[in-house]
XYZ file of N, CA and C in Angstrom:
654
model
N -46.223 -181.764 18.437
C -46.379 -181.262 17.066
C -45.764 -179.872 16.967
N -44.853 -179.684 16.045
C -44.126 -178.420 15.930
C -44.738 -177.590 14.819
N -45.758 -176.768 15.137
C -46.476 -176.013 14.121
C -45.665 -174.891 13.524
N -44.590 -174.439 14.214
C -43.827 -173.304 13.719
C -42.626 -173.698 12.897
N -42.373 -174.965 12.730
C -41.172 -175.400 12.018
C -41.341 -175.234 10.521
N -40.251 -174.896 9.825
C -40.240 -174.804 8.371
C -39.728 -176.119 7.828
N -40.625 -176.909 7.266
C -40.250 -178.240 6.793
C -39.559 -178.217 5.451
N -39.627 -177.055 4.753
C -39.013 -176.970 3.436
C -39.846 -177.592 2.349
N -41.128 -177.877 2.656
C -42.007 -178.456 1.642
C -43.165 -177.526 1.394
N -43.706 -177.581 0.197
C -44.850 -176.758 -0.169
C -46.112 -177.575 -0.104
N -47.096 -177.197 -0.929
C -48.369 -177.908 -0.956
C -48.176 -179.346 -1.424
N -48.976 -180.243 -0.840
C -48.984 -181.665 -1.231
C -47.621 -182.314 -1.059
N -46.813 -181.769 -0.157
C -45.544 -182.406 0.152
C -44.433 -182.148 -0.832
N -44.680 -181.300 -1.845
C -43.641 -181.008 -2.828
C -42.623 -180.056 -2.229
N -41.366 -180.197 -2.623
C -40.311 -179.346 -2.096
C -40.539 -177.902 -2.526
N -40.436 -176.980 -1.576
C -40.583 -175.573 -1.887
C -39.328 -175.070 -2.584
N -39.434 -174.050 -3.427
C -38.247 -173.528 -4.107
C -37.220 -173.014 -3.098
N -35.981 -173.309 -3.348
C -34.900 -172.840 -2.491
C -33.889 -172.086 -3.336
N -33.083 -171.256 -2.659
C -32.058 -170.514 -3.376
C -32.621 -169.240 -3.962
N -31.756 -168.393 -4.503
C -32.187 -167.107 -5.056
C -33.019 -167.279 -6.320
N -33.953 -166.348 -6.518
C -34.782 -166.367 -7.713
C -33.985 -165.919 -8.930
N -34.468 -166.315 -10.102
C -33.933 -165.735 -11.330
C -34.261 -164.248 -11.351
N -33.545 -163.504 -12.198
C -33.719 -162.052 -12.230
C -34.128 -161.599 -13.628
N -35.073 -160.663 -13.668
C -35.437 -159.953 -14.893
C -35.032 -158.499 -14.678
N -34.143 -158.003 -15.515
C -33.512 -156.698 -15.310
C -33.918 -155.713 -16.398
N -34.360 -154.538 -15.982
C -34.619 -153.432 -16.900
C -33.581 -152.340 -16.665
N -32.913 -151.925 -17.737
C -32.019 -150.769 -17.680
C -32.532 -149.738 -18.682
N -32.747 -148.520 -18.190
C -33.389 -147.457 -18.974
C -32.374 -146.355 -19.233
N -32.082 -146.106 -20.489
C -31.119 -145.082 -20.913
C -31.854 -143.743 -21.023
N -31.900 -142.997 -19.904
C -32.703 -141.771 -19.880
C -32.263 -140.739 -20.917
N -30.955 -140.460 -21.083
C -30.578 -139.461 -22.101
C -31.027 -139.843 -23.506
N -30.848 -141.115 -23.862
C -31.224 -141.552 -25.200
C -32.735 -141.566 -25.390
N -33.464 -142.041 -24.380
C -34.913 -142.099 -24.495
C -35.511 -140.698 -24.552
N -34.966 -139.774 -23.762
C -35.455 -138.394 -23.804
C -35.204 -137.762 -25.175
N -34.018 -138.006 -25.725
C -33.681 -137.462 -27.033
C -34.585 -138.052 -28.119
N -34.823 -139.355 -28.053
C -35.681 -140.001 -29.051
C -37.103 -139.478 -28.980
N -37.636 -139.321 -27.762
C -38.998 -138.830 -27.610
C -39.109 -137.383 -28.086
N -38.108 -136.555 -27.768
C -38.119 -135.178 -28.235
C -38.061 -135.083 -29.746
N -37.253 -135.956 -30.359
C -37.174 -135.961 -31.825
C -38.483 -136.427 -32.442
N -39.113 -137.383 -31.802
C -40.384 -137.905 -32.299
C -41.463 -136.829 -32.274
N -41.462 -136.040 -31.202
C -42.486 -135.008 -31.040
C -42.120 -133.706 -31.724
N -40.827 -133.505 -31.948
C -40.370 -132.242 -32.499
C -40.373 -131.122 -31.491
N -40.453 -131.470 -30.218
C -40.492 -130.463 -29.154
C -40.263 -131.166 -27.821
N -40.053 -130.360 -26.789
C -39.921 -130.935 -25.451
C -41.250 -131.559 -25.038
N -41.237 -132.815 -24.551
C -42.501 -133.474 -24.211
C -43.247 -132.768 -23.084
N -44.568 -132.668 -23.222
C -45.413 -132.217 -22.127
C -45.730 -133.417 -21.242
N -46.417 -133.182 -20.126
C -46.724 -134.273 -19.195
C -47.546 -135.374 -19.862
N -48.382 -135.006 -20.827
C -49.218 -136.007 -21.507
C -48.390 -136.980 -22.328
N -47.209 -136.544 -22.734
C -46.379 -137.373 -23.604
C -45.131 -137.905 -22.902
N -45.099 -137.816 -21.584
C -43.988 -138.410 -20.843
C -44.385 -139.802 -20.372
N -43.479 -140.778 -20.472
C -43.839 -142.141 -20.071
C -44.126 -142.243 -18.581
N -45.103 -143.040 -18.234
C -45.443 -143.311 -16.835
C -44.659 -144.534 -16.380
N -43.754 -144.312 -15.444
C -42.878 -145.393 -15.022
C -43.608 -146.416 -14.150
N -44.716 -146.029 -13.542
C -45.484 -147.037 -12.807
C -46.042 -148.087 -13.770
N -46.462 -147.643 -14.960
C -46.958 -148.589 -15.962
C -45.835 -149.470 -16.492
N -44.652 -148.880 -16.680
C -43.496 -149.672 -17.104
C -43.148 -150.701 -16.029
N -43.215 -150.292 -14.766
C -42.923 -151.211 -13.676
C -43.893 -152.376 -13.617
N -45.188 -152.097 -13.828
C -46.174 -153.182 -13.828
C -45.924 -154.143 -14.987
N -45.545 -153.587 -16.145
C -45.223 -154.454 -17.284
C -44.041 -155.361 -16.945
N -43.029 -154.815 -16.290
C -41.855 -155.609 -15.934
C -42.218 -156.702 -14.935
N -43.057 -156.377 -13.974
C -43.481 -157.386 -13.001
C -44.254 -158.511 -13.673
N -45.092 -158.174 -14.651
C -45.808 -159.207 -15.403
C -44.833 -160.086 -16.169
N -43.792 -159.461 -16.722
C -42.795 -160.225 -17.459
C -42.047 -161.182 -16.539
N -41.731 -160.720 -15.331
C -40.995 -161.557 -14.379
C -41.860 -162.673 -13.817
N -43.133 -162.377 -13.581
C -43.991 -163.377 -12.960
C -43.595 -163.606 -11.508
N -44.173 -164.622 -10.905
C -43.895 -164.901 -9.488
C -42.606 -165.677 -9.299
N -42.081 -166.226 -10.387
C -40.907 -167.090 -10.247
C -39.594 -166.352 -10.456
N -39.637 -165.037 -10.675
C -38.405 -164.272 -10.904
C -38.478 -162.939 -10.174
N -37.319 -162.401 -9.868
C -37.205 -161.088 -9.232
C -37.077 -160.016 -10.310
N -37.856 -158.955 -10.197
C -37.797 -157.852 -11.156
C -36.954 -156.720 -10.578
N -36.022 -156.230 -11.369
C -35.180 -155.103 -10.979
C -35.257 -154.044 -12.068
N -35.612 -152.819 -11.684
C -35.751 -151.730 -12.648
C -34.781 -150.611 -12.308
N -33.984 -150.193 -13.294
C -32.953 -149.178 -13.070
C -33.024 -148.123 -14.174
N -32.942 -146.867 -13.780
C -32.842 -145.765 -14.723
C -31.451 -145.153 -14.599
N -30.801 -144.941 -15.730
C -29.466 -144.349 -15.776
C -29.589 -142.965 -16.402
N -29.045 -141.959 -15.722
C -29.211 -140.599 -16.214
C -27.975 -139.761 -15.963
N -27.811 -138.725 -16.765
C -26.791 -137.708 -16.545
C -27.410 -136.523 -15.818
N -26.593 -135.855 -15.029
C -27.038 -134.647 -14.334
C -26.169 -133.493 -14.811
N -26.767 -132.617 -15.607
C -26.021 -131.472 -16.146
C -25.826 -130.420 -15.060
N -24.739 -129.635 -15.169
C -24.518 -128.567 -14.190
C -25.718 -127.625 -14.111
N -26.123 -127.310 -12.888
C -27.229 -126.397 -12.685
C -28.611 -127.008 -12.801
N -28.699 -128.326 -13.029
C -30.007 -128.952 -13.247
C -30.486 -129.780 -12.058
N -29.742 -129.748 -10.955
C -30.059 -130.642 -9.840
C -31.479 -130.419 -9.323
N -31.858 -129.172 -9.080
C -33.184 -128.916 -8.524
C -34.292 -129.237 -9.518
N -33.979 -129.166 -10.809
C -34.972 -129.515 -11.828
C -35.187 -131.018 -11.901
N -34.106 -131.762 -11.770
C -34.181 -133.210 -11.950
C -34.540 -133.940 -10.663
N -34.355 -133.287 -9.515
C -34.574 -133.965 -8.237
C -35.985 -134.546 -8.084
N -37.062 -133.796 -8.399
C -38.408 -134.380 -8.237
C -38.621 -135.626 -9.100
N -38.071 -135.607 -10.307
C -38.193 -136.772 -11.198
C -37.476 -137.981 -10.615
N -36.261 -137.770 -10.100
C -35.500 -138.870 -9.511
C -36.218 -139.431 -8.285
N -36.741 -138.557 -7.444
C -37.450 -139.016 -6.256
C -38.731 -139.758 -6.619
N -39.411 -139.302 -7.671
C -40.618 -140.006 -8.122
C -40.283 -141.405 -8.606
N -39.188 -141.545 -9.334
C -38.762 -142.869 -9.799
C -38.463 -143.789 -8.624
N -37.761 -143.279 -7.643
C -37.405 -144.096 -6.480
C -38.643 -144.496 -5.686
N -39.638 -143.614 -5.633
C -40.884 -143.941 -4.945
C -41.670 -145.031 -5.658
N -41.535 -145.099 -6.977
C -42.210 -146.150 -7.746
C -41.538 -147.504 -7.532
N -40.245 -147.498 -7.209
C -39.515 -148.755 -7.026
C -38.343 -148.913 -7.957
N -37.995 -147.856 -8.693
C -36.848 -147.892 -9.592
C -35.602 -147.432 -8.843
N -34.485 -148.084 -9.118
C -33.189 -147.568 -8.691
C -32.718 -146.571 -9.741
N -31.994 -145.561 -9.324
C -31.505 -144.534 -10.242
C -29.984 -144.437 -10.126
N -29.303 -144.580 -11.258
C -27.867 -144.313 -11.325
C -27.699 -142.943 -11.965
N -27.196 -141.989 -11.200
C -27.035 -140.618 -11.680
C -25.551 -140.286 -11.792
N -25.183 -139.663 -12.908
C -23.778 -139.375 -13.197
C -23.652 -137.931 -13.679
N -22.705 -137.180 -13.131
C -22.543 -135.795 -13.591
C -22.229 -135.730 -15.083
N -22.828 -134.770 -15.746
C -22.559 -134.529 -17.163
C -21.389 -133.559 -17.250
N -20.177 -134.102 -17.316
C -18.981 -133.264 -17.274
C -18.500 -132.854 -18.650
N -18.966 -133.536 -19.711
C -18.580 -133.191 -21.078
C -19.630 -133.744 -22.026
N -19.519 -133.386 -23.303
C -20.463 -133.897 -24.304
C -20.364 -135.404 -24.462
N -19.197 -135.964 -24.156
C -18.992 -137.407 -24.293
C -19.332 -138.174 -23.025
N -19.795 -137.479 -22.006
C -20.107 -138.122 -20.733
C -21.512 -138.705 -20.787
N -21.609 -140.011 -21.071
C -22.909 -140.658 -21.116
C -22.935 -141.828 -20.140
N -24.002 -142.588 -20.165
C -24.175 -143.659 -19.181
C -24.155 -145.047 -19.821
N -23.790 -145.138 -21.094
C -23.812 -146.434 -21.778
C -22.922 -147.455 -21.083
N -21.687 -147.071 -20.783
C -20.759 -148.004 -20.141
C -21.253 -148.425 -18.765
N -21.906 -147.514 -18.064
C -22.437 -147.846 -16.738
C -23.581 -148.844 -16.843
N -24.408 -148.695 -17.858
C -25.487 -149.656 -18.081
C -24.936 -151.034 -18.403
N -23.945 -151.072 -19.297
C -23.344 -152.360 -19.666
C -22.635 -152.998 -18.484
N -22.005 -152.179 -17.631
C -21.319 -152.716 -16.455
C -22.321 -153.356 -15.493
N -23.491 -152.750 -15.360
C -24.498 -153.317 -14.462
C -25.068 -154.614 -15.038
N -25.267 -154.637 -16.352
C -25.716 -155.885 -16.979
C -24.677 -156.978 -16.774
N -23.396 -156.641 -16.943
C -22.324 -157.617 -16.730
C -22.323 -158.121 -15.289
N -22.545 -157.209 -14.340
C -22.583 -157.598 -12.929
C -23.675 -158.623 -12.683
N -24.856 -158.354 -13.182
C -25.970 -159.283 -12.977
C -25.761 -160.583 -13.741
N -25.159 -160.485 -14.925
C -24.870 -161.709 -15.686
C -23.910 -162.596 -14.905
N -22.908 -161.986 -14.280
C -21.911 -162.741 -13.525
C -22.484 -163.460 -12.324
N -23.653 -163.025 -11.845
C -24.279 -163.686 -10.702
C -24.920 -165.011 -11.090
N -25.088 -165.222 -12.405
C -25.526 -166.525 -12.883
C -27.008 -166.808 -12.835
N -27.839 -165.816 -12.606
C -29.280 -166.075 -12.553
C -30.090 -165.038 -13.329
N -29.433 -164.436 -14.314
C -30.109 -163.419 -15.131
C -30.881 -164.106 -16.248
N -32.213 -164.043 -16.161
C -33.059 -164.731 -17.143
C -33.383 -163.851 -18.339
N -33.599 -162.561 -18.086
C -34.101 -161.685 -19.151
C -33.590 -160.276 -18.902
N -33.059 -159.643 -19.941
C -32.615 -158.256 -19.869
C -33.508 -157.419 -20.779
N -34.002 -156.315 -20.257
C -34.797 -155.362 -21.026
C -34.016 -154.056 -21.071
N -33.730 -153.582 -22.274
C -32.959 -152.342 -22.447
C -33.832 -151.307 -23.127
N -33.990 -150.173 -22.461
C -34.738 -149.057 -23.046
C -33.737 -148.086 -23.648
N -33.466 -148.239 -24.923
C -32.510 -147.387 -25.628
C -32.591 -147.670 -27.117
N -32.282 -146.653 -27.904
C -32.191 -146.837 -29.349
C -30.763 -146.772 -29.832
N -29.803 -146.870 -28.920
C -28.382 -146.720 -29.251
C -27.787 -148.067 -29.670
N -27.903 -148.374 -30.945
C -27.378 -149.637 -31.451
C -25.871 -149.731 -31.381
N -25.198 -148.598 -31.543
C -23.735 -148.597 -31.497
C -23.227 -149.120 -30.159
N -23.900 -148.762 -29.089
C -23.456 -149.172 -27.756
C -23.971 -150.557 -27.376
N -25.170 -150.930 -27.830
C -25.819 -152.097 -27.240
C -26.009 -153.300 -28.161
N -25.962 -153.131 -29.464
C -26.309 -154.247 -30.351
C -25.438 -155.478 -30.105
N -24.120 -155.332 -30.203
C -23.238 -156.493 -30.051
C -23.305 -157.104 -28.657
N -23.227 -156.306 -27.571
C -23.322 -156.906 -26.237
C -24.636 -157.647 -25.995
N -25.738 -157.100 -26.514
C -27.026 -157.752 -26.283
C -27.149 -159.046 -27.077
N -26.644 -159.050 -28.294
C -26.698 -160.285 -29.081
C -25.813 -161.367 -28.460
N -24.705 -160.981 -27.834
C -23.866 -161.958 -27.128
C -24.592 -162.524 -25.912
N -25.386 -161.688 -25.254
C -26.182 -162.191 -24.132
C -27.147 -163.275 -24.583
N -27.780 -163.049 -25.727
C -28.709 -164.046 -26.253
C -27.975 -165.341 -26.552
N -26.774 -165.235 -27.126
C -25.974 -166.430 -27.401
C -25.670 -167.194 -26.126
N -25.549 -166.471 -25.012
C -25.271 -167.116 -23.735
C -26.500 -167.650 -23.025
N -27.682 -167.493 -23.631
C -28.894 -168.075 -23.062
C -29.792 -167.106 -22.323
N -29.492 -165.794 -22.366
C -30.329 -164.800 -21.711
C -31.272 -164.166 -22.728
N -32.546 -164.101 -22.400
C -33.494 -163.423 -23.279
C -33.238 -161.917 -23.245
N -33.411 -161.260 -24.384
C -33.181 -159.816 -24.475
C -34.344 -159.162 -25.208
N -34.866 -158.103 -24.614
C -35.897 -157.283 -25.248
C -35.454 -155.835 -25.222
N -35.589 -155.157 -26.333
C -35.368 -153.715 -26.385
C -36.731 -153.048 -26.415
N -36.916 -152.044 -25.564
C -38.142 -151.258 -25.609
C -37.773 -149.822 -25.984
N -38.647 -149.185 -26.723
C -38.347 -147.833 -27.184
C -39.344 -147.417 -28.244
N -38.861 -146.675 -29.217
C -39.699 -146.175 -30.304
C -39.209 -146.769 -31.616
N -40.107 -147.340 -32.379
C -39.709 -148.064 -33.586
C -38.955 -147.168 -34.566
N -39.237 -145.856 -34.525
C -38.551 -144.934 -35.431
C -37.058 -144.843 -35.137
N -36.654 -145.189 -33.911
C -35.251 -145.020 -33.507
C -34.650 -146.307 -32.948
N -35.207 -147.439 -33.288
C -34.709 -148.713 -32.762
C -34.397 -149.686 -33.883
N -33.803 -149.165 -34.947
C -33.518 -150.007 -36.100
C -32.638 -151.194 -35.770
N -31.697 -151.025 -34.851
C -30.781 -152.130 -34.527
C -31.531 -153.318 -33.926
N -32.568 -153.040 -33.143
C -33.339 -154.128 -32.544
C -34.312 -154.735 -33.551
N -34.929 -153.882 -34.359
C -35.882 -154.378 -35.350
C -35.210 -155.241 -36.407
N -33.945 -154.936 -36.702
C -33.232 -155.692 -37.734
C -32.525 -156.923 -37.182
N -32.443 -157.040 -35.877
C -31.748 -158.172 -35.272
C -32.585 -159.438 -35.367
N -31.936 -160.556 -35.586
C -32.634 -161.829 -35.671
C -32.844 -162.463 -34.300
N -32.214 -161.922 -33.258
C -32.283 -162.577 -31.942
C -32.825 -161.663 -30.846
N -32.838 -160.350 -31.065
C -33.329 -159.412 -30.058
C -34.804 -159.122 -30.309
N -35.606 -159.209 -29.264
C -37.024 -158.859 -29.372
C -37.184 -157.354 -29.194
N -38.232 -156.800 -29.793
C -38.491 -155.366 -29.664
C -39.943 -155.139 -29.305
N -40.178 -154.175 -28.403
C -41.527 -153.757 -28.048
C -41.580 -152.244 -28.060
N -42.505 -151.695 -28.841
C -42.659 -150.248 -28.866
C -43.268 -149.796 -27.545
N -42.708 -148.740 -26.991
C -43.136 -148.276 -25.678
C -44.612 -147.911 -25.664
N -45.115 -147.418 -26.784
C -46.517 -147.018 -26.837
C -47.458 -148.217 -26.824
N -46.932 -149.416 -27.081
C -47.755 -150.623 -27.052
C -47.916 -151.188 -25.645
N -47.246 -150.607 -24.655
C -47.439 -151.002 -23.258
C -48.676 -150.294 -22.714
N -49.499 -151.031 -22.001
C -50.734 -150.454 -21.460
C -50.425 -149.328 -20.469
N -51.030 -148.167 -20.716
C -50.994 -147.086 -19.754
C -49.717 -146.287 -19.666
N -48.749 -146.515 -20.569
C -47.482 -145.809 -20.459
C -47.630 -144.337 -20.833
N -48.484 -144.039 -21.810
C -48.715 -142.652 -22.203
C -50.179 -142.283 -21.958
N -50.386 -141.088 -21.442
C -51.748 -140.630 -21.164
C -52.529 -140.359 -22.444
N -51.823 -139.935 -23.486
C -52.450 -139.658 -24.772
C -51.622 -140.314 -25.879
N -52.239 -140.687 -27.000
C -51.479 -141.257 -28.110
C -50.438 -140.272 -28.613
N -49.263 -140.775 -28.919
C -48.202 -139.917 -29.436
C -48.522 -139.493 -30.869
N -48.234 -138.241 -31.225
C -48.450 -137.789 -32.613
C -47.328 -138.303 -33.507
N -47.497 -139.521 -34.037
C -46.386 -140.223 -34.667
C -46.472 -140.307 -36.181
N -47.183 -139.430 -36.811
C -47.232 -139.461 -38.273
C -45.855 -139.116 -38.821
N -45.325 -139.967 -39.662
C -44.025 -139.740 -40.277
C -44.059 -140.291 -41.696
N -42.981 -140.129 -42.423
C -42.923 -140.664 -43.788
C -43.041 -142.179 -43.797
N -42.699 -142.824 -42.666
C -42.777 -144.285 -42.590
C -44.169 -144.782 -42.250
N -45.036 -143.880 -41.738
C -46.346 -144.324 -41.252
C -47.483 -143.534 -41.883
N -47.320 -143.110 -43.111
C -48.347 -142.299 -43.768
C -49.614 -143.115 -44.040
N -50.785 -142.575 -43.688
C -52.032 -143.235 -44.069
C -52.274 -143.071 -45.569
N -53.164 -143.888 -46.118
C -53.428 -143.847 -47.556
C -53.923 -142.480 -48.013
N -54.644 -141.794 -47.140
C -55.192 -140.493 -47.521
C -54.207 -139.347 -47.343
N -52.990 -139.652 -46.874
C -51.989 -138.620 -46.658
C -52.150 -137.967 -45.294
N -51.172 -137.174 -44.904
C -51.219 -136.521 -43.597
C -50.305 -135.313 -43.589
N -50.633 -134.366 -42.725
C -49.800 -133.194 -42.538
C -48.648 -133.532 -41.605
N -47.459 -133.034 -41.949
C -46.292 -133.139 -41.073
C -45.994 -131.732 -40.567
N -46.321 -131.428 -39.322
C -46.186 -130.055 -38.827
C -44.723 -129.649 -38.694
N -44.447 -128.343 -38.734
C -43.063 -127.884 -38.576
C -42.554 -128.161 -37.167
N -41.245 -128.350 -37.055
C -40.637 -128.564 -35.755
C -40.528 -127.271 -34.953
N -40.487 -126.153 -35.650
C -40.378 -124.859 -34.956
C -41.090 -123.794 -35.781
N -41.316 -122.675 -35.146
C -41.990 -121.563 -35.815
C -41.135 -121.014 -36.954
N -41.785 -120.615 -38.042
C -41.062 -120.001 -39.148
C -40.338 -118.741 -38.687
N -40.920 -118.066 -37.708
C -40.311 -116.831 -37.205
C -38.950 -117.077 -36.553
N -38.678 -118.317 -36.200
C -37.371 -118.605 -35.592
C -36.236 -118.354 -36.566
N -36.531 -118.290 -37.855
C -35.493 -117.945 -38.849
C -34.937 -116.572 -38.571
N -35.772 -115.651 -38.113
C -35.322 -114.285 -37.837
C -34.411 -114.253 -36.601
N -34.595 -115.227 -35.707
C -33.796 -115.257 -34.484
C -32.433 -115.904 -34.703
N -32.249 -116.545 -35.857
C -31.008 -117.292 -36.099
C -30.054 -116.544 -37.017
N -30.341 -115.276 -37.297
C -29.439 -114.499 -38.177
C -28.127 -114.220 -37.464
């Protein structure tokens, strides 16, 4: 009796799965997401309002399930002189299980959109991409490519902030999930009162900056 042999069968004699698993891919547009969050808050986010990538990772694993491989990637620019500032964040992402694509910010037009699309194309070409999740509100870069993916049979979800994801909300084929609707992503509720979300009793919209800043801009 050969107890160590791999018979290639699972429980009750059924054939065990063979070959590579399907893939669920997350690509996170860090420059765009940071800009959207800053605009939403009207200021640089504090730690309470920064997304927790461990929670995003758990959400992605739930989406993939046991029958698919989950891959999470963050794409970011590195501005001159910012290496020591950004290094702890990059290392924290890698410790959580995210891959990081970092690109020098050599000009105002130096972004990571093309790099994100190239990675999606790479995974699509492998023939086992089941679901793509894009964290970005940049419809100009992503709307048409993502809708073509859906036409080819790949599920597509955009995650982000509803205030800046009009291209996904208006699409008939792209799914959208607000980042704040993911469990545990933010430590505190985001202060999201806007003209689009006014309660019946009205609400204050605080200034984005101090009135005294007018004196500094002369």
